[in-house]
Coordinates of C-alpha atoms in Angstrom, one line a residue:
Chain G
M215 CA 141.3 112.0 105.0
R216 CA 137.8 111.3 106.4
I217 CA 137.8 111.3 110.2
L218 CA 135.6 109.4 112.7
H219 CA 135.6 110.8 116.2
H220 CA 134.7 107.7 118.3
L221 CA 135.1 105.6 121.4
P222 CA 136.2 102.0 120.9
L223 CA 133.5 100.3 123.0
S224 CA 130.6 102.6 121.9
P225 CA 128.1 100.4 119.9
Q226 CA 126.9 103.5 118.0
C227 CA 130.5 104.1 116.9
R228 CA 131.0 100.5 116.0
L229 CA 127.9 100.6 113.8
V230 CA 129.4 103.5 111.8
R231 CA 132.7 101.7 111.6
L232 CA 131.0 98.6 110.2
V233 CA 129.0 100.7 107.6
L234 CA 132.1 102.6 106.5
G235 CA 134.0 99.3 106.2
E236 CA 131.2 97.6 104.2
K237 CA 131.1 100.6 101.8
R238 CA 134.9 100.5 101.6
L239 CA 135.2 104.1 102.7
P240 CA 138.6 104.7 104.3
C241 CA 138.6 106.6 107.5
E242 CA 140.9 107.7 110.3
L243 CA 139.7 106.9 113.7
V244 CA 140.3 109.5 116.4
I245 CA 139.4 108.7 120.0
E246 CA 137.3 111.5 121.6
R247 CA 137.1 111.6 125.4
V248 CA 133.6 113.1 125.4
W249 CA 133.7 113.6 129.2
E250 CA 136.3 116.3 128.7
Q251 CA 133.8 118.4 126.7
R252 CA 136.4 119.9 124.4
E253 CA 135.1 123.1 122.8
E254 CA 136.4 122.2 119.3
F255 CA 134.4 119.0 119.6
L256 CA 131.2 120.7 120.8
A257 CA 131.4 122.9 117.8
L258 CA 131.3 119.8 115.6
N259 CA 128.4 118.3 117.6
P260 CA 126.5 120.5 120.2
A261 CA 125.2 117.2 121.7
G262 CA 128.8 116.4 122.7
E263 CA 128.5 112.8 121.8
V264 CA 130.3 110.3 119.5
P265 CA 130.3 109.2 116.8
V266 CA 130.9 112.3 114.6
L267 CA 132.1 111.8 111.1
V268 CA 134.0 114.7 109.4
E269 CA 134.3 114.5 105.7
E270 CA 137.3 115.8 103.7
N271 CA 135.2 118.8 102.6
G272 CA 134.7 119.7 106.2
L273 CA 131.1 118.5 106.6
A274 CA 130.5 117.3 110.1
V275 CA 127.9 114.5 110.5
P276 CA 127.0 113.8 114.1
G277 CA 125.1 110.8 115.5
A278 CA 125.0 107.2 114.3
R279 CA 121.6 107.3 112.7
V280 CA 122.3 110.6 110.9
I281 CA 125.7 109.3 109.7
C282 CA 124.1 106.0 108.4
E283 CA 121.4 107.9 106.5
Y284 CA 124.1 110.3 105.1
L285 CA 126.4 107.5 104.0
D286 CA 123.7 105.7 102.1
E287 CA 122.7 108.9 100.3
A288 CA 126.3 110.1 99.6
Y289 CA 127.7 106.7 98.7
P290 CA 124.8 104.7 97.2
D291 CA 127.0 102.0 95.5
T292 CA 126.6 99.5 98.3
P293 CA 123.1 100.3 99.5
L294 CA 122.6 99.2 103.1
L295 CA 119.1 100.6 103.9
G296 CA 117.1 98.2 101.6
R297 CA 115.8 98.7 98.1
T298 CA 112.0 98.8 98.2
L299 CA 109.9 101.1 100.5
A300 CA 108.8 98.1 102.5
E301 CA 112.4 96.8 102.9
R302 CA 113.6 100.2 104.0
V303 CA 110.8 100.4 106.6
E304 CA 112.0 97.1 108.0
V305 CA 115.7 98.0 108.0
R306 CA 114.9 101.3 109.9
R307 CA 112.5 99.6 112.2
L308 CA 115.2 97.1 113.3
M309 CA 117.9 99.8 113.5
D310 CA 115.5 101.6 115.9
W311 CA 114.9 98.4 117.8
F312 CA 118.6 97.8 118.4
E313 CA 119.6 101.4 118.9
S314 CA 116.8 102.1 121.3
R315 CA 115.3 99.0 122.9
F316 CA 118.3 96.6 122.9
A317 CA 120.6 99.5 123.9
Q318 CA 118.4 100.4 126.9
E319 CA 117.4 96.9 128.0
V320 CA 120.7 95.1 127.5
T321 CA 123.7 97.2 126.7
R322 CA 123.1 100.0 129.3
N323 CA 122.5 97.4 132.0
L324 CA 125.7 95.5 131.2
L325 CA 128.3 97.8 129.5
G326 CA 126.9 100.7 131.5
E327 CA 127.3 99.0 134.8
K328 CA 130.6 97.3 134.1
V329 CA 132.5 99.8 132.0
D330 CA 130.9 103.3 132.1
K331 CA 130.5 103.2 135.9
R332 CA 134.2 102.6 136.4
L333 CA 135.1 105.1 133.7
Y334 CA 133.1 107.8 135.4
G335 CA 133.9 106.8 139.0
R336 CA 130.3 105.9 139.8
G337 CA 131.0 102.9 142.0
H338 CA 130.5 99.1 141.5
P339 CA 128.1 97.3 139.2
D340 CA 124.6 96.7 140.7
G341 CA 123.8 93.0 140.7
N342 CA 120.1 93.5 140.1
V343 CA 120.8 95.7 137.0
L344 CA 123.2 93.1 135.6
R345 CA 120.6 90.3 136.2
A346 CA 118.0 92.3 134.3
G347 CA 120.4 92.9 131.5
Y348 CA 121.3 89.2 131.1
G349 CA 117.5 88.3 131.3
N350 CA 116.7 90.8 128.6
M351 CA 119.6 89.6 126.4
R352 CA 118.1 86.1 126.3
F353 CA 114.9 87.5 124.9
H354 CA 116.7 89.7 122.3
L355 CA 119.0 86.8 121.2
D356 CA 115.9 84.7 120.6
Y357 CA 114.4 87.4 118.5
I358 CA 117.6 87.8 116.5
G359 CA 117.7 84.0 116.0
W360 CA 114.1 84.0 114.9
L361 CA 114.7 86.8 112.4
A362 CA 117.9 85.1 111.1
E363 CA 116.1 81.7 110.6
T364 CA 113.1 83.2 108.7
R365 CA 115.1 85.5 106.4
S366 CA 118.6 85.6 104.8
W367 CA 119.6 88.5 107.0
L368 CA 117.9 90.3 109.9
A369 CA 115.8 92.7 107.8
G370 CA 115.3 90.7 104.6
P371 CA 117.2 89.2 101.6
S372 CA 120.3 91.4 101.8
I373 CA 122.7 92.4 104.6
S374 CA 121.7 95.8 105.8
M375 CA 122.3 98.4 108.5
A376 CA 120.0 96.4 110.7
D377 CA 122.5 93.6 110.8
F378 CA 125.3 96.0 111.6
A379 CA 123.2 97.8 114.3
A380 CA 122.6 94.5 116.0
A381 CA 126.2 93.2 115.6
A382 CA 127.6 96.5 116.9
Q383 CA 125.7 96.1 120.2
L384 CA 126.6 92.5 120.5
S385 CA 130.3 93.0 119.6
A386 CA 130.7 95.5 122.4
L387 CA 129.1 93.1 124.9
D388 CA 131.2 90.2 123.5
F389 CA 134.3 92.3 124.2
I390 CA 133.5 92.2 127.9
G391 CA 132.6 88.5 127.7
D392 CA 128.9 89.0 128.3
V393 CA 127.2 87.1 125.5
N394 CA 126.3 83.5 126.2
W395 CA 126.4 82.2 122.6
A396 CA 126.0 78.6 123.6
K397 CA 122.4 79.3 124.6
A398 CA 121.6 81.0 121.3
P399 CA 122.7 78.9 118.4
A400 CA 120.7 80.6 115.6
A401 CA 121.8 84.1 116.7
K402 CA 125.4 82.7 116.9
D403 CA 125.3 81.4 113.3
W404 CA 124.0 84.8 112.1
Y405 CA 126.7 86.6 114.2
A406 CA 129.5 84.4 112.7
R407 CA 128.3 85.4 109.2
V408 CA 128.5 89.1 110.0
K409 CA 131.7 88.7 111.9
S410 CA 133.5 87.0 109.0
R411 CA 133.0 90.0 106.7
P412 CA 136.1 92.2 106.0
C413 CA 134.4 95.3 107.5
F414 CA 134.5 93.5 110.9
R415 CA 138.3 93.2 111.1
G416 CA 138.9 96.5 112.7
L417 CA 136.6 95.8 115.6
L418 CA 138.2 92.5 116.3
T419 CA 141.7 94.0 116.7
D420 CA 140.5 96.7 119.1
R421 CA 142.2 96.6 122.4
M422 CA 141.5 98.8 125.5
S423 CA 143.7 99.3 128.6
G424 CA 142.2 97.5 131.6
I425 CA 139.9 95.1 129.7
T426 CA 141.0 91.9 128.0
P427 CA 138.4 90.4 125.7
P428 CA 137.7 86.7 126.0
G429 CA 139.6 84.3 123.7
H430 CA 136.7 83.8 121.3
Y431 CA 136.2 87.6 120.7
A432 CA 138.5 87.8 117.7
N433 CA 137.9 84.2 116.6
L434 CA 135.8 83.8 113.5
D435 CA 135.1 80.1 114.4
F436 CA 134.0 80.8 118.0
Chain X
M173 CA 92.0 105.0 104.1
R174 CA 95.4 105.4 105.7
I175 CA 95.4 105.0 109.5
L176 CA 97.6 106.4 112.2
H177 CA 97.5 104.6 115.5
H178 CA 98.4 107.3 118.0
L179 CA 98.0 108.9 121.4
P180 CA 96.9 112.6 121.4
L181 CA 99.6 113.9 123.7
S182 CA 102.5 111.9 122.4
P183 CA 105.0 114.3 120.7
Q184 CA 106.1 111.5 118.4
C185 CA 102.6 111.0 117.2
R186 CA 102.1 114.8 116.8
L187 CA 105.3 115.0 114.7
V188 CA 103.8 112.4 112.3
R189 CA 100.4 114.2 112.2
L190 CA 102.2 117.5 111.3
V191 CA 104.2 115.8 108.6
L192 CA 101.1 114.0 107.1
G193 CA 99.2 117.4 107.2
E194 CA 102.1 119.3 105.6
K195 CA 102.2 116.7 102.8
R196 CA 98.4 116.8 102.5
L197 CA 98.1 113.1 103.1
P198 CA 94.6 112.3 104.5
C199 CA 94.7 109.9 107.5
E200 CA 92.3 108.4 110.0
L201 CA 93.4 108.8 113.6
V202 CA 92.8 105.8 115.8
I203 CA 93.7 106.1 119.5
E204 CA 95.8 103.1 120.7
R205 CA 95.9 102.4 124.4
V206 CA 99.4 101.0 124.3
W207 CA 99.3 99.9 127.9
E208 CA 96.6 97.3 127.0
Q209 CA 99.2 95.5 124.8
R210 CA 96.7 94.3 122.2
E211 CA 97.9 91.4 120.2
E212 CA 96.7 92.8 116.9
F213 CA 98.7 96.0 117.7
L214 CA 101.9 94.1 118.7
A215 CA 101.7 92.3 115.3
L216 CA 101.9 95.8 113.7
N217 CA 104.7 96.9 115.9
P218 CA 106.5 94.4 118.2
A219 CA 107.9 97.4 120.2
G220 CA 104.2 98.0 121.2
E221 CA 104.6 101.8 120.8
V222 CA 102.8 104.5 118.9
P223 CA 102.8 106.0 116.3
V224 CA 102.2 103.3 113.8
L225 CA 101.1 104.3 110.3
V226 CA 99.2 101.7 108.2
E227 CA 98.9 102.4 104.5
E228 CA 96.0 101.4 102.4
N229 CA 98.1 98.6 100.9
G230 CA 98.6 97.2 104.4
L231 CA 102.2 98.3 104.9
A232 CA 102.7 99.0 108.6
V233 CA 105.3 101.7 109.4
P234 CA 106.2 101.9 113.1
G235 CA 108.0 104.7 114.9
A236 CA 108.1 108.4 114.3
R237 CA 111.5 108.5 112.7
V238 CA 110.9 105.5 110.5
I239 CA 107.5 107.0 109.4
C240 CA 109.1 110.4 108.7
E241 CA 111.8 108.8 106.5
Y242 CA 109.2 106.6 104.8
L243 CA 106.8 109.6 104.1
D244 CA 109.6 111.6 102.5
E245 CA 110.6 108.7 100.2
A246 CA 107.0 107.6 99.3
Y247 CA 105.6 111.2 98.9
P248 CA 108.5 113.4 97.8
D249 CA 106.4 116.2 96.4
T250 CA 106.7 118.3 99.6
P251 CA 110.3 117.4 100.7
L252 CA 110.7 117.9 104.4
L253 CA 114.2 116.4 105.0
G254 CA 116.2 119.1 103.1
R255 CA 117.5 119.1 99.6
T256 CA 121.4 119.0 99.7
L257 CA 123.4 116.4 101.6
A258 CA 124.4 119.1 104.2
E259 CA 120.8 120.3 104.6
R260 CA 119.7 116.8 105.2
V261 CA 122.4 116.2 107.8
E262 CA 121.2 119.3 109.7
V263 CA 117.5 118.4 109.5
R264 CA 118.2 114.9 110.9
R265 CA 120.7 116.2 113.5
L266 CA 118.0 118.5 114.9
M267 CA 115.3 115.8 114.6
D268 CA 117.6 113.6 116.8
W269 CA 118.2 116.6 119.1
F270 CA 114.5 117.1 119.8
E271 CA 113.4 113.4 119.7
S272 CA 116.2 112.4 122.1
R273 CA 117.7 115.3 124.1
F274 CA 114.7 117.6 124.3
A275 CA 112.4 114.6 125.0
Q276 CA 114.6 113.3 127.7
E277 CA 115.6 116.5 129.4
V278 CA 112.3 118.4 129.1
T279 CA 109.2 116.4 128.0
R280 CA 109.8 113.3 130.1
N281 CA 110.4 115.5 133.2
L282 CA 107.2 117.5 132.7
L283 CA 104.7 115.5 130.6
G284 CA 106.0 112.3 132.1
E285 CA 105.6 113.5 135.7
K286 CA 102.2 115.3 135.2
V287 CA 100.4 113.1 132.8
D288 CA 102.0 109.7 132.4
K289 CA 102.4 109.1 136.1
R290 CA 98.6 109.8 136.6
L291 CA 97.8 107.6 133.6
Y292 CA 99.8 104.7 134.9
G293 CA 98.9 105.2 138.6
R294 CA 102.5 105.9 139.6
G295 CA 101.8 108.6 142.2
H296 CA 102.3 112.4 142.2
P297 CA 104.7 114.6 140.3
D298 CA 108.2 114.9 141.9
G299 CA 108.9 118.6 142.4
N300 CA 112.7 118.1 141.8
V301 CA 112.1 116.5 138.5
L302 CA 109.7 119.3 137.4
R303 CA 112.2 121.9 138.4
A304 CA 114.9 120.2 136.3
G305 CA 112.5 120.0 133.4
Y306 CA 111.6 123.8 133.6
G307 CA 115.3 124.6 133.9
N308 CA 116.3 122.5 130.9
M309 CA 113.4 124.0 128.9
R310 CA 114.9 127.5 129.3
F311 CA 118.1 126.3 127.7
H312 CA 116.3 124.6 124.9
L313 CA 114.0 127.6 124.1
D314 CA 117.1 129.7 123.9
Y315 CA 118.7 127.3 121.5
I316 CA 115.5 127.2 119.4
G317 CA 115.4 131.0 119.4
W318 CA 119.0 131.3 118.4
L319 CA 118.4 128.9 115.5
A320 CA 115.3 130.7 114.4
E321 CA 117.1 134.1 114.4
T322 CA 120.1 132.9 112.4
R323 CA 118.1 130.9 109.8
S324 CA 114.7 131.2 108.1
W325 CA 113.6 127.9 109.8
L326 CA 115.3 125.8 112.4
A327 CA 117.4 123.7 110.1
G328 CA 117.9 126.1 107.2
P329 CA 116.1 128.0 104.4
S330 CA 113.0 125.8 104.2
I331 CA 110.5 124.4 106.8
S332 CA 111.5 120.9 107.6
M333 CA 110.9 118.0 109.8
A334 CA 113.2 119.6 112.3
D335 CA 110.6 122.4 112.8
F336 CA 107.9 119.8 113.2
A337 CA 109.9 117.7 115.6
A338 CA 110.5 120.7 117.9
A339 CA 106.9 122.0 117.5
A340 CA 105.5 118.6 118.3
Q341 CA 107.3 118.5 121.7
L342 CA 106.4 122.1 122.5
S343 CA 102.8 121.7 121.5
A344 CA 102.3 118.8 123.9
L345 CA 103.9 120.8 126.7
D346 CA 101.8 123.9 125.7
F347 CA 98.7 121.7 126.1
I348 CA 99.5 121.3 129.8
G349 CA 100.4 125.0 130.1
D350 CA 104.1 124.3 130.7
V351 CA 105.7 126.7 128.2
N352 CA 106.7 130.1 129.5
W353 CA 106.6 131.9 126.1
A354 CA 107.0 135.4 127.7
K355 CA 110.6 134.5 128.5
A356 CA 111.5 133.2 125.0
P357 CA 110.3 135.8 122.4
A358 CA 112.4 134.5 119.5
A359 CA 111.2 130.9 120.1
K360 CA 107.7 132.2 120.4
D361 CA 107.9 134.0 117.0
W362 CA 109.1 130.9 115.4
Y363 CA 106.4 128.8 117.1
A364 CA 103.7 131.2 116.0
R365 CA 104.8 130.7 112.4
V366 CA 104.7 126.9 112.6
K367 CA 101.4 127.0 114.5
S368 CA 99.7 129.1 111.8
R369 CA 100.3 126.5 109.1
P370 CA 97.2 124.5 108.1
C371 CA 98.8 121.2 109.2
F372 CA 98.7 122.4 112.8
R373 CA 94.9 122.8 113.0
G374 CA 94.2 119.2 114.0
L375 CA 96.5 119.5 117.0
L376 CA 94.9 122.7 118.2
T377 CA 91.4 121.1 118.3
D378 CA 92.6 118.1 120.3
R379 CA 90.8 117.7 123.6
M380 CA 91.5 115.1 126.4
S381 CA 89.3 114.2 129.3
G382 CA 90.7 115.5 132.6
I383 CA 93.1 118.1 131.0
T384 CA 92.0 121.6 129.9
P385 CA 94.6 123.3 127.8
P386 CA 95.3 127.0 128.6
G387 CA 93.4 129.7 126.7
H388 CA 96.3 130.5 124.4
Y389 CA 96.8 126.9 123.3
A390 CA 94.6 127.1 120.2
N391 CA 95.1 130.9 119.7
L392 CA 97.3 131.7 116.7
D393 CA 98.0 135.2 118.1
F394 CA 99.1 134.0 121.6

């Protein structure tokens, strides 16, 4: 059986889980406590980070972007990177946008302060960093809303890895109750569409000790 | 004519220049002062960063990784992402390694402190950050040397974007005289092989006001 080494609240891991689900590729999830730096895990990925996908034939594929490119090449039946050259540029541009810019400007400031700091024993959340994260999120939700209103899906006419990259970040923030959906109706409508897809179910049943997601987290009609 | 909006010392831009050169795709280089946040440039890339490639048909392709994937799809004659699925995983894993880990642990600590700080008027280099950068570089040069000694090229039997991603980072650091090649003979041998390719010539004739590269920078037998 295919294995995904992951952490439940990691947006990169959630992106891969969504893509695996959308492509109907069964996968066993194994939690990897990356901070323990297990030698067997470092042999799979010298960078020591999740996600790492291990195929039944033993091929280890490390890193969300590498896994996404691999899955679309190895299992092309449900293409998620776009069809034309221009579509593929736009899907990858937006994946980069959410994996780099959104992750640094929003997710790191909120999830990083509230969860990672506690996990690694690095003290309490910094109010200034949280405020910056919430401010940046408003801008990003407006951008998502604008994209969703001018196209069928974020990167164009079909659902793509760009939608899953954005939804993966937002789903992790939604788990800790940090997304103010009321202020972003267009982004909320788009997120409801992604959230109602079968591939999303696994994320909605995630539970972690010490964190209770808000009531709307698993609700498709939030 | 194809245009690349770039900055001469940006490793991401250098990566794209090497790939364009290796694929023999002519390209006009246009320096983009990203800090001026020109509206016409933000329309090409909302992230406001270089590199951005603009094709003759008007297609704008922003970001080094997006450009690299695009170029290998649009111009497959000289494939640089590997041939088999496993080769492609390894090429992309190493591209990620150099674009993320090497860039953060080495390039940002050295080029960031010595050049970017001056450019943006943010004061003098921090000695502790420089020391961390030099220490991390030793580890990375050892890793490059180990890869180059166990394979023909960094990611496998053929030269690939992984070699160009690594060489792009190192060439920018070499320009400011920050690579101690004497301590890394295996990495040096590999770098000499990449540096002697025709696609490298443009990088070696780069000059910037205010920075004089060391004598060995443009020397193929350094």
